[in-house]
Short mmCIF file of C-alpha atoms and ligand atoms in Angstrom, two decimals:
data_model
loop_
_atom_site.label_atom_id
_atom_site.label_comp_id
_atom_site.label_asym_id
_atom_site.label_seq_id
_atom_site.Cartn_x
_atom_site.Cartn_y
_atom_site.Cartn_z
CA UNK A 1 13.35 21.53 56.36
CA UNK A 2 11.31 18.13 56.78
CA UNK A 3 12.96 15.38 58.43
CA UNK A 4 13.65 12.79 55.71
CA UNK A 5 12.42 8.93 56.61
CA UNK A 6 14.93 6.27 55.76
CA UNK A 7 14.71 2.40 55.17
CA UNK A 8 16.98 1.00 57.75
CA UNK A 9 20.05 -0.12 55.41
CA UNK A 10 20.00 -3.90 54.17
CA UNK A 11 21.03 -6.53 57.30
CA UNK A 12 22.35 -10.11 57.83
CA UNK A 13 19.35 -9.91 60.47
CA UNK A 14 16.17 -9.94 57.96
CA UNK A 15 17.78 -13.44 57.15
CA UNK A 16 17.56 -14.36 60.43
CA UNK A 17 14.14 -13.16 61.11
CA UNK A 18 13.18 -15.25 58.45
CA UNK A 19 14.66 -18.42 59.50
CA UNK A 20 12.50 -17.32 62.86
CA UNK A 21 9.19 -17.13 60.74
CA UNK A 22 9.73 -20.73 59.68
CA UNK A 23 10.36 -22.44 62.59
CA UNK A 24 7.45 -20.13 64.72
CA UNK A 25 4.92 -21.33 61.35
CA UNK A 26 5.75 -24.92 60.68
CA UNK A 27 8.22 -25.91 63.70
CA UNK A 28 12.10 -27.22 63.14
CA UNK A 29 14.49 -26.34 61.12
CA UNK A 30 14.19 -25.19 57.43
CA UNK A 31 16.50 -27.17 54.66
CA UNK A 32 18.13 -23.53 53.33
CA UNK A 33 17.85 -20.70 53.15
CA UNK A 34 17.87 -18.72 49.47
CA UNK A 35 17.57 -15.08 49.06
CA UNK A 36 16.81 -12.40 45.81
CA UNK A 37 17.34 -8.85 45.50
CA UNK A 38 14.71 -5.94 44.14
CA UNK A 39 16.44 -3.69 41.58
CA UNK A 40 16.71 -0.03 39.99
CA UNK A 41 16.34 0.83 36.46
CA UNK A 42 19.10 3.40 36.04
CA UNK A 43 17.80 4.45 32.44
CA UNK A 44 15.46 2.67 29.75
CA UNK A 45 12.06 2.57 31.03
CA UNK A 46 9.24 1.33 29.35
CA UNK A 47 11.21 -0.11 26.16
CA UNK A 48 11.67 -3.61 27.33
CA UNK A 49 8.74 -4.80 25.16
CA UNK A 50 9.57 -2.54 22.24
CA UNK A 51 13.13 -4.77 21.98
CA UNK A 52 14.82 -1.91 23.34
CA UNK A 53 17.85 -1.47 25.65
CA UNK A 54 17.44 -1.41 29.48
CA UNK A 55 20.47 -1.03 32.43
CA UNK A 56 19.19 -2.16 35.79
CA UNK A 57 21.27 -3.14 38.54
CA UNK A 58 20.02 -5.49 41.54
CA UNK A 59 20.01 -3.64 44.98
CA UNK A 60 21.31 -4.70 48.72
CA UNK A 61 17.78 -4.85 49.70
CA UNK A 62 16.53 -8.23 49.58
CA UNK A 63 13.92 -11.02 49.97
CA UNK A 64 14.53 -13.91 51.82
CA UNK A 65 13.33 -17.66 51.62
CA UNK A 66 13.69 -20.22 54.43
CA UNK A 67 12.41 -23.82 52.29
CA UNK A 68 11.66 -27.52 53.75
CA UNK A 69 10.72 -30.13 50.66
CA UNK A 70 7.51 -32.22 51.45
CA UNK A 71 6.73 -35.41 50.20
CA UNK A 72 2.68 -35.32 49.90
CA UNK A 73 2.51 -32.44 47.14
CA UNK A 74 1.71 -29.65 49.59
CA UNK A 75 2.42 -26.32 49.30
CA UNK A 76 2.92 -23.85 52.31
CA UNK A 77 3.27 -20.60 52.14
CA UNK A 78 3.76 -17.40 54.57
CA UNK A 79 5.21 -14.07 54.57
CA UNK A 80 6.04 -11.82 57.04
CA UNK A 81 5.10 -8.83 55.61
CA UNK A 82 1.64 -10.17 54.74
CA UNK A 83 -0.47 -11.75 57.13
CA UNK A 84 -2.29 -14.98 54.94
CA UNK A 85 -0.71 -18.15 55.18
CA UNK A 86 -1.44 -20.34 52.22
CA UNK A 87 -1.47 -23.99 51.55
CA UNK A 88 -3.02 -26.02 48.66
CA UNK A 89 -1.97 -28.89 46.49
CA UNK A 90 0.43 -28.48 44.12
CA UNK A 91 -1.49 -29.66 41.18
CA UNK A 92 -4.62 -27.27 42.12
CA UNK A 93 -2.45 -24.06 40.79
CA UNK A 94 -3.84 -22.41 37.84
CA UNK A 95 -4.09 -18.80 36.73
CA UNK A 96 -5.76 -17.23 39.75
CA UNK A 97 -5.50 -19.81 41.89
CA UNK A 98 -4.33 -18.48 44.73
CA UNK A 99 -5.17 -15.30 44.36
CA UNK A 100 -3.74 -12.60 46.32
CA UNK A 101 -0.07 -13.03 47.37
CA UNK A 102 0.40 -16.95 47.76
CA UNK A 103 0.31 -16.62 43.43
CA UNK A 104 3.57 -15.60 43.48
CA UNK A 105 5.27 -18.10 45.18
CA UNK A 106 2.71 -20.64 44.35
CA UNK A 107 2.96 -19.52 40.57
CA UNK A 108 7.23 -19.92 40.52
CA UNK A 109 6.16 -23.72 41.44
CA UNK A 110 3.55 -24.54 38.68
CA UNK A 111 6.08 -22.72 36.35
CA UNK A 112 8.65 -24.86 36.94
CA UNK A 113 6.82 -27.90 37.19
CA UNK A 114 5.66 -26.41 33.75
CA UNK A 115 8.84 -26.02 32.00
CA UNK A 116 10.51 -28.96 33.41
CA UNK A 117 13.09 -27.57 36.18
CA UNK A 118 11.09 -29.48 38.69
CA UNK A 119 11.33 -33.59 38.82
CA UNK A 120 7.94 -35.43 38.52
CA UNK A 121 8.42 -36.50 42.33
CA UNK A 122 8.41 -32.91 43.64
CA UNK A 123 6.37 -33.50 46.44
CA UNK A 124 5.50 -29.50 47.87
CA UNK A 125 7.34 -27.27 50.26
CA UNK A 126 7.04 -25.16 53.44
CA UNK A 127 7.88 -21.50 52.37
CA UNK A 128 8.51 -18.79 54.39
CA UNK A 129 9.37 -15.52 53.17
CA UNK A 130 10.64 -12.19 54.79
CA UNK A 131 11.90 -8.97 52.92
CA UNK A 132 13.25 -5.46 53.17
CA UNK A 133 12.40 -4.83 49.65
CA UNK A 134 9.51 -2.58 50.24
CA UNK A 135 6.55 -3.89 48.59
CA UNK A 136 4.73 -1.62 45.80
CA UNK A 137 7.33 0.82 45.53
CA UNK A 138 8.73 0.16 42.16
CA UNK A 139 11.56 -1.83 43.67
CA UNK A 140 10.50 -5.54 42.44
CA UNK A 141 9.41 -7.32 45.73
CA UNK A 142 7.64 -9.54 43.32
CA UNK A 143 10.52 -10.89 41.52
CA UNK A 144 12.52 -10.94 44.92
CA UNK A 145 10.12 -13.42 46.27
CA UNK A 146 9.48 -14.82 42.89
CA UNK A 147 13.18 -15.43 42.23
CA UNK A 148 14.22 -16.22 45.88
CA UNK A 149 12.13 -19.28 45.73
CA UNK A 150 13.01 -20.77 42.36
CA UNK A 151 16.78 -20.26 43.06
CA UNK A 152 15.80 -22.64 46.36
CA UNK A 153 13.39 -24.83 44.76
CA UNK A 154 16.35 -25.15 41.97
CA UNK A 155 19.19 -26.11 44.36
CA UNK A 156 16.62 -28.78 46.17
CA UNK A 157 15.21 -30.57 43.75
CA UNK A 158 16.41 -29.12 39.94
CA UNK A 159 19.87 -30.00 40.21
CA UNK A 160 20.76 -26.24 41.20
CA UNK A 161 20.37 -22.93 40.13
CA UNK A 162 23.60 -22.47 38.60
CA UNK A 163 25.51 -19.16 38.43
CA UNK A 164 24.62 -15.59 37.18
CA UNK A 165 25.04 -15.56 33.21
CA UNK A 166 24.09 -19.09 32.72
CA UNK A 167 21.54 -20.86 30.98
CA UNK A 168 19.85 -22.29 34.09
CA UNK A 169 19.77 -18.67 35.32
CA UNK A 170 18.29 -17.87 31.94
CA UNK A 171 15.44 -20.67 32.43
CA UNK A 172 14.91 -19.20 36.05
CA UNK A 173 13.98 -16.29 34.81
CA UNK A 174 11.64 -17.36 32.31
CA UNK A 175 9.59 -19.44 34.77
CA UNK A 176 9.43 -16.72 37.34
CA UNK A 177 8.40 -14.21 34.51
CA UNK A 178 5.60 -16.87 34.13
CA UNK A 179 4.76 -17.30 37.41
CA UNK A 180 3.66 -13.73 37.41
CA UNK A 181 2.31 -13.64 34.18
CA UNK A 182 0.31 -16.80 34.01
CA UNK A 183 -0.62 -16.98 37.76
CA UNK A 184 -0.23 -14.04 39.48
CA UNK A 185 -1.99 -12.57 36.22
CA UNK A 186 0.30 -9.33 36.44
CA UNK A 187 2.15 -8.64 33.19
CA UNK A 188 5.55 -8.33 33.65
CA UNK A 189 8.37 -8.37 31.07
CA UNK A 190 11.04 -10.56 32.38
CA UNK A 191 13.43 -7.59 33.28
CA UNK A 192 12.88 -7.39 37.15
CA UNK A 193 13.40 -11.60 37.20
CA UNK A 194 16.23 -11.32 35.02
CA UNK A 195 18.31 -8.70 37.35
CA UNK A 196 17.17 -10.42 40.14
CA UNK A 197 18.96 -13.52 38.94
CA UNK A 198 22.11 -12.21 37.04
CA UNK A 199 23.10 -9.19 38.55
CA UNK A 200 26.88 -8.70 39.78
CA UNK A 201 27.90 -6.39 42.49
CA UNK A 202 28.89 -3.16 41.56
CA UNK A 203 27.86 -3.75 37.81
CA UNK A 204 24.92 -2.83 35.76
CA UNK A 205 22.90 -5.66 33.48
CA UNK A 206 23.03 -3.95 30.23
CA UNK A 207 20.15 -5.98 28.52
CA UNK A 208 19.22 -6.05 24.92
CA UNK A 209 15.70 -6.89 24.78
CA UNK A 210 15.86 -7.31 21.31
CA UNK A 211 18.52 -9.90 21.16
CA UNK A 212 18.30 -10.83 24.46
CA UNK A 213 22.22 -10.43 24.85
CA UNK A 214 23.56 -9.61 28.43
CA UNK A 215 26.11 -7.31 29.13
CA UNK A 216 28.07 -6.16 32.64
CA UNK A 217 28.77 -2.60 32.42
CA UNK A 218 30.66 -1.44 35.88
CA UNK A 219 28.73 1.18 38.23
CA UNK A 220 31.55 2.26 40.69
CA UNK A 221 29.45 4.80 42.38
CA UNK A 222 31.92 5.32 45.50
CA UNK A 223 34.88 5.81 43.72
CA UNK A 224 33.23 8.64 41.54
CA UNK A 225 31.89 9.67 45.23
CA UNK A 226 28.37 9.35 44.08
CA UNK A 227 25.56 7.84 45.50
CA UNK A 228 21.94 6.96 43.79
CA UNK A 229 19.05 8.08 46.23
CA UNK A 230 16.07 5.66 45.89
CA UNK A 231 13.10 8.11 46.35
CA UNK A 232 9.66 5.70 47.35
CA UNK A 233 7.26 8.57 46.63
CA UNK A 234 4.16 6.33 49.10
CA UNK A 235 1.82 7.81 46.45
CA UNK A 236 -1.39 6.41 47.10
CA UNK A 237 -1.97 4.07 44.50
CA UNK A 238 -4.49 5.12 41.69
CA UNK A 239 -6.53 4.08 39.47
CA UNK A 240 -4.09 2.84 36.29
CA UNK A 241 -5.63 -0.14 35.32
CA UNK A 242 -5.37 -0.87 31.52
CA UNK A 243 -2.60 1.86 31.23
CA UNK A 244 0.48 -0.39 30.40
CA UNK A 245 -1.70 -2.58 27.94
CA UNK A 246 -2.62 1.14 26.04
CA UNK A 247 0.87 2.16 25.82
CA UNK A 248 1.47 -1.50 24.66
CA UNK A 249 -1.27 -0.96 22.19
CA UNK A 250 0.28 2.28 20.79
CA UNK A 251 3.77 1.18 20.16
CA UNK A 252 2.80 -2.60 18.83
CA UNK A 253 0.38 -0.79 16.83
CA UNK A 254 2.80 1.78 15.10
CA UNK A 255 5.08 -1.61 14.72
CA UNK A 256 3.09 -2.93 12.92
CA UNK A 257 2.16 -0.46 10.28
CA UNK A 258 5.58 0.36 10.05
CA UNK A 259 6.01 -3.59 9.15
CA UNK A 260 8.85 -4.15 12.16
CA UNK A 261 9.40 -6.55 14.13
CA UNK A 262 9.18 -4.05 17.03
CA UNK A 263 10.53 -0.93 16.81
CA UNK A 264 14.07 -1.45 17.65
CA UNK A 265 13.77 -2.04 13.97
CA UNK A 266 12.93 1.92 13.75
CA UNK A 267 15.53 4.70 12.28
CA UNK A 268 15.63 8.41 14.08
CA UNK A 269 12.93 9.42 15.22
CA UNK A 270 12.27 11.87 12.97
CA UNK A 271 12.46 9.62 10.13
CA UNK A 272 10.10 7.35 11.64
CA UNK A 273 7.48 9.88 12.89
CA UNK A 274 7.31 11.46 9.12
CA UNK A 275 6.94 7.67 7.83
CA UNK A 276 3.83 6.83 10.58
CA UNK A 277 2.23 10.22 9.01
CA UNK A 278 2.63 9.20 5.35
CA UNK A 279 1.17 5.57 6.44
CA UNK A 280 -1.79 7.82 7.64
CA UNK A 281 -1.47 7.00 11.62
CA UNK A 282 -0.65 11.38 12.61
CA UNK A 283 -2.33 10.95 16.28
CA UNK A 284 -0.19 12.73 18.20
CA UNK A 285 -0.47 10.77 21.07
CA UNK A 286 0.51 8.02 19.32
CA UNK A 287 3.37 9.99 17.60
CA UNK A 288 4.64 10.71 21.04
CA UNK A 289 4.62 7.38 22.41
CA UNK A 290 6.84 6.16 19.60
CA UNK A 291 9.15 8.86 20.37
CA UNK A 292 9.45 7.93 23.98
CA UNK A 293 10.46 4.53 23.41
CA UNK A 294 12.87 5.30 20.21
CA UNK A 295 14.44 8.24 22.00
CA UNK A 296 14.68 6.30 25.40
CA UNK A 297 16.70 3.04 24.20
CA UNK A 298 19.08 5.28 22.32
CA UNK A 299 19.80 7.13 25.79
CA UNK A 300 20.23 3.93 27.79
CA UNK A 301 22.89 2.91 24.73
CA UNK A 302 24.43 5.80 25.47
CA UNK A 303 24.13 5.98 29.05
CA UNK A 304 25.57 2.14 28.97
CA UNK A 305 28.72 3.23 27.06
CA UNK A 306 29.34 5.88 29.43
CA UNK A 307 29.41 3.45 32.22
CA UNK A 308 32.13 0.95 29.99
CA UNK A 309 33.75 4.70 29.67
CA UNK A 310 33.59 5.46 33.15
CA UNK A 311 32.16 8.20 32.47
CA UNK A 312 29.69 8.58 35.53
CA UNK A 313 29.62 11.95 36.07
CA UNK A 314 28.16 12.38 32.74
CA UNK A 315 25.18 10.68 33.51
CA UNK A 316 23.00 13.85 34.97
CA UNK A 317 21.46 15.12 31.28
CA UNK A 318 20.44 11.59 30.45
CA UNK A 319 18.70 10.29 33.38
CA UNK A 320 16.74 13.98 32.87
CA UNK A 321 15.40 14.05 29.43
CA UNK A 322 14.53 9.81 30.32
CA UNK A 323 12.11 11.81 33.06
CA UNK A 324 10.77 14.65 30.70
CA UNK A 325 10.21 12.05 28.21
CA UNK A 326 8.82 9.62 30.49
CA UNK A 327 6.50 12.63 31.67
CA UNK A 328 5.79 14.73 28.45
CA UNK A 329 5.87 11.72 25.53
CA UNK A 330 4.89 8.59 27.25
CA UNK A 331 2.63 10.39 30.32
CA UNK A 332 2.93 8.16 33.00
CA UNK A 333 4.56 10.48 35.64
CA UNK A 334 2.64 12.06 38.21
CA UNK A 335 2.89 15.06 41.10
CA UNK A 336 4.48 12.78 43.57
CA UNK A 337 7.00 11.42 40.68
CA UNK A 338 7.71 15.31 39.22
CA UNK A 339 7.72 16.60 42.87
CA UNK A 340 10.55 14.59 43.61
CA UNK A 341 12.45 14.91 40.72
CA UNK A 342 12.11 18.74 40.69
CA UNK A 343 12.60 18.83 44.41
CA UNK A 344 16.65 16.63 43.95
CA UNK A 345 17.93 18.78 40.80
CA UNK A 346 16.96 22.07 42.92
CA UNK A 347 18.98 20.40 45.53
CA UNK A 348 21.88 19.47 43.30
CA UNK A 349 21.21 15.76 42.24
CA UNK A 350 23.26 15.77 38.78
CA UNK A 351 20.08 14.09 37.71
CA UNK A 352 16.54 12.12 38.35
CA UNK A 353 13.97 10.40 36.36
CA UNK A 354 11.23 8.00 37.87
CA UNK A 355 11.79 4.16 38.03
CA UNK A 356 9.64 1.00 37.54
CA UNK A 357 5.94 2.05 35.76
CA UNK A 358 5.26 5.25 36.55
CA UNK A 359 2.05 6.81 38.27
CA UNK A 360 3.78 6.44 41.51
CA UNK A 361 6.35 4.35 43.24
CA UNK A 362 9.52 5.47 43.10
CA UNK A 363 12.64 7.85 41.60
CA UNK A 364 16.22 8.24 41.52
CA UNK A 365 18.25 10.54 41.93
CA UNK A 366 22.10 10.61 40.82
CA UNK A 367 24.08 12.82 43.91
CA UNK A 368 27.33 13.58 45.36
CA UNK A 369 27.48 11.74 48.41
CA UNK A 370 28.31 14.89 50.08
CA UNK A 371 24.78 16.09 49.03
CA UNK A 372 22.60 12.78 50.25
CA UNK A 373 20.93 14.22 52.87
CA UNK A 374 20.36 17.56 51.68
CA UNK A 375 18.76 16.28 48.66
CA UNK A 376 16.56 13.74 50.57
CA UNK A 377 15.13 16.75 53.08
CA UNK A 378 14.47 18.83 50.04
CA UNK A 379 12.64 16.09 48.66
CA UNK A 380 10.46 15.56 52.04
CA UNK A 381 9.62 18.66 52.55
CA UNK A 382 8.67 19.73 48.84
CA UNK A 383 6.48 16.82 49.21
CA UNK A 384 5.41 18.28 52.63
CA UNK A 385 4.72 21.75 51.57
CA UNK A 386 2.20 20.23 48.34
CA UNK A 387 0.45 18.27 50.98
CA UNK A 388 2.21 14.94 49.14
CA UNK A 389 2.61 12.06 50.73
CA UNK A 390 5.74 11.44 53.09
CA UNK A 391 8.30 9.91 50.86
CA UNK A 392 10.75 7.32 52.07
CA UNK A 393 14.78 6.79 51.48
CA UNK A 394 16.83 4.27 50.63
CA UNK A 395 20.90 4.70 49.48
CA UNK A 396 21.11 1.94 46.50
CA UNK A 397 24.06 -0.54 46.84
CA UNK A 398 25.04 -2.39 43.81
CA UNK A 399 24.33 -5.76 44.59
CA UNK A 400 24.31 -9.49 43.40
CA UNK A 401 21.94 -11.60 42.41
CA UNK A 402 19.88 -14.25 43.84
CA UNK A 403 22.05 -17.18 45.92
P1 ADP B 1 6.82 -4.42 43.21
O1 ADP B 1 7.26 -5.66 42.54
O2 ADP B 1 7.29 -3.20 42.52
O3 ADP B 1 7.16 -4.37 44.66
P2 ADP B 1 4.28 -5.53 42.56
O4 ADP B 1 2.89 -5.01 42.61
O5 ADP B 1 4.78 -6.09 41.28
O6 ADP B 1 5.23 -4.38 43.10
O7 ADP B 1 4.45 -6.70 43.62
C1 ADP B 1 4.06 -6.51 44.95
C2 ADP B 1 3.27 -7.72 45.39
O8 ADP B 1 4.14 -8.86 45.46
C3 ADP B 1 2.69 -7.58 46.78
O9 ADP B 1 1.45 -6.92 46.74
C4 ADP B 1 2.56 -9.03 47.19
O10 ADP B 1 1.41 -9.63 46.60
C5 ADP B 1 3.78 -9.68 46.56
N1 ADP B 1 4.91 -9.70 47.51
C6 ADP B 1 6.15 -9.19 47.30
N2 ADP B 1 6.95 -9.39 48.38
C7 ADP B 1 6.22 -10.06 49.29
C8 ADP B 1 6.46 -10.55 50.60
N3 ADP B 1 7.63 -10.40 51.21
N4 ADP B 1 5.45 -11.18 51.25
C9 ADP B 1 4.26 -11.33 50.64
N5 ADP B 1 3.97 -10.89 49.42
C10 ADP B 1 4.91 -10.26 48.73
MG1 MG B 2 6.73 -6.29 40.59
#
């Protein structure tokens, strides 16, 4: 058996190492400090721009921002887990500008300037970040940091960022979504940002992307003695640019001749794959995307009333067909991703499916909590005997939002 590698677990300390990073960068104290979790998508992946149903939950790994307001319209930013300290004026960000990391944080600030959460006055910040949300993996670093600064930027100068479930929140989210989409130029499509800033402890966001109705659906993992592994597969990243905007394509696309909205608006999937062939669309690629993201926001339904059930256990068979259909229908698995998954149900996970985009990053795996650690080794070392690269563990908590 291979050794298994694990995170350390979430500490008071990376809080403190960023109030450190401040006053080593720009000397004295900072005003706050503000901090935003990464998340998991237990089930519905890839259906949050088809209007379907998604159930993330925000984990106890987060980002942290230490903020001092400026009065000459200068941003500052550093990080660190990156080493390259920004600064610029605030009025010189535009999509692109930054580039590179300093987009994020830089973006959350021309986003709220944009949509009117910032006062005309803002006069610029010093930022610096720190996280323990590894960064790449899957797990959202990006709408950590994205979200850990607007909730601070909010509470300074926006009148405050108000509490999970609220409007504010709700306005939050949108800018940060912005940030990254406008400025960051990385599509994103508002899920990660809107965990990160509603999410309750020891709940699951059951959101409707359709109707954009919220709902808290408990996840009491240790009283079913469960645990969800968080498998970061360290696949070396690959070449997937223009993947997400073709599986985009395919689905708008079959929307469209269908004459929906999106295709929440879709019956079975039988009944709509027979109606795309009479229209005249019968690629089967197509075909199968459609049934990916039909069949996968009717699991996350059901997987969501489970959870109102407390039904846990019952989870297993779900999260496994979201995999097969994530891998088979939609394609955007890969060796690392199917090594992993394999590798836990061998080992006795009740179930695992891949998180976050796919071709890489990371998976989950539903367990015992007796089984943890003989799940995680199995994993390792099936990764180690296909010459994969060394995975890396985390044990998710089900955590709150940003604050
Ligand atoms: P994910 O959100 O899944 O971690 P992304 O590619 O969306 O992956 O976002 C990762 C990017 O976000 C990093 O490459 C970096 O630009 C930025 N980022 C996130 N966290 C930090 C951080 N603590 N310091 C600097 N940059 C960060
Ligand atoms: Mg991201």
């Amino acid at each position: 058996m291979t050794r298994a590698h694990w995170y350390p677990p979430p500490s008071r300390q990376t809080e403190q190492r960023c109030i450190e990073l401040f006053e080593s960068t720009y000397g004295g104290a900072p005003d706050g400090v503000w901090s935003a979790p990464g998340r998991v998508n237990l089930i519905g992946e890839h259906v949050d721009y088809v209007g379907g149903i998604c159930v993330p939950f925000a984990l106890g790994e987060r980002t942290w921002a230490a903020v001092r307001s400026r009065t000459d319209g200068i941003l500052q930013v550093a990080s660190g887990q990156l080493n390259a300290p920004w600064y610029g004026h605030i009025d010189h960000i535009a999509p692109g500008r930054p580039d590179g990391w300093a987009a994020y944080p830089a973006g959350v600030v021309w986003a709220m300037r944009q949509e009117g959460l910032l006062p005309a006055e803002f006069g610029g910040a010093d930022v610096a970040v720190y996280s323990e949300v590894p960064l790449g993996a899957g797990l959202s670093s990006s709408a950590a940091l994205e979200c850990a600064l607007a909730v601070a930027l909010a509470d300074l100068h926006g009148g405050g960022s108000g509490e999970p479930g609220s409007e504010r929140r709700s306005a939050l989210v949108k800018a940060c979504m912005r940030a990254e989409n406008e400025i960051a130029l990385a599509m994103t499509g508002g899920l990660d940002q809107a965990v990160a800033l509603h999410a309750r402890a020891g709940y699951c966001l059951r959101l409707d992307c359709d109707s954009e109705e919220m709902q808290q659906v408990p996840l009491p993992l240790e009283r079913h003695h469960l645990e969800i592994l968080v498998i970061n597969t360290n696949a070396p990243h690959q070449l997937v640019d223009g993947q997400y905007a073709q599986r985009r394509a395919s689905v708008d696309r079959a929307a469209q001749l269908l004459g929906m909205r999106t295709l929440r608006q879709a019956f079975s999937v039988e009944v709509t794959l027979a109606r795309l062939v009479e229209l005249g669309e019968d690629s089967p690629e197509l075909l199968r995307r459609v049934r990916h993201a039909i069949s996968e926001t009717a699991r996350a339904g059901t997987a969501a009333r489970l959870l109102a059930e407390d039904r846990l256990l019952e989870l297993g068979p779900l999260l496994n067909a979201s995999h097969a259909s994530l891998r088979d229908d939609y394609e955007i698995s890969c060796v690392e991703l199917d090594t992993a998954v394999d590798a836990s149900l061998e080992a006795g996970a009740l179930g695992a499916r891949l998180v976050g985009g796919g071709f890489g990053g990371s998976a989950i795996a539903l367990v015992h909590d007796t089984d943890v650690e003989k799940v995680a080794e199995a994993v390792a070392s099936a990764a180690a005997a296909r010459e994969l690269a060394e995975p890396s563990f985390l044990l998710a908590e089900v955590s709150a939002a940003a604050g």
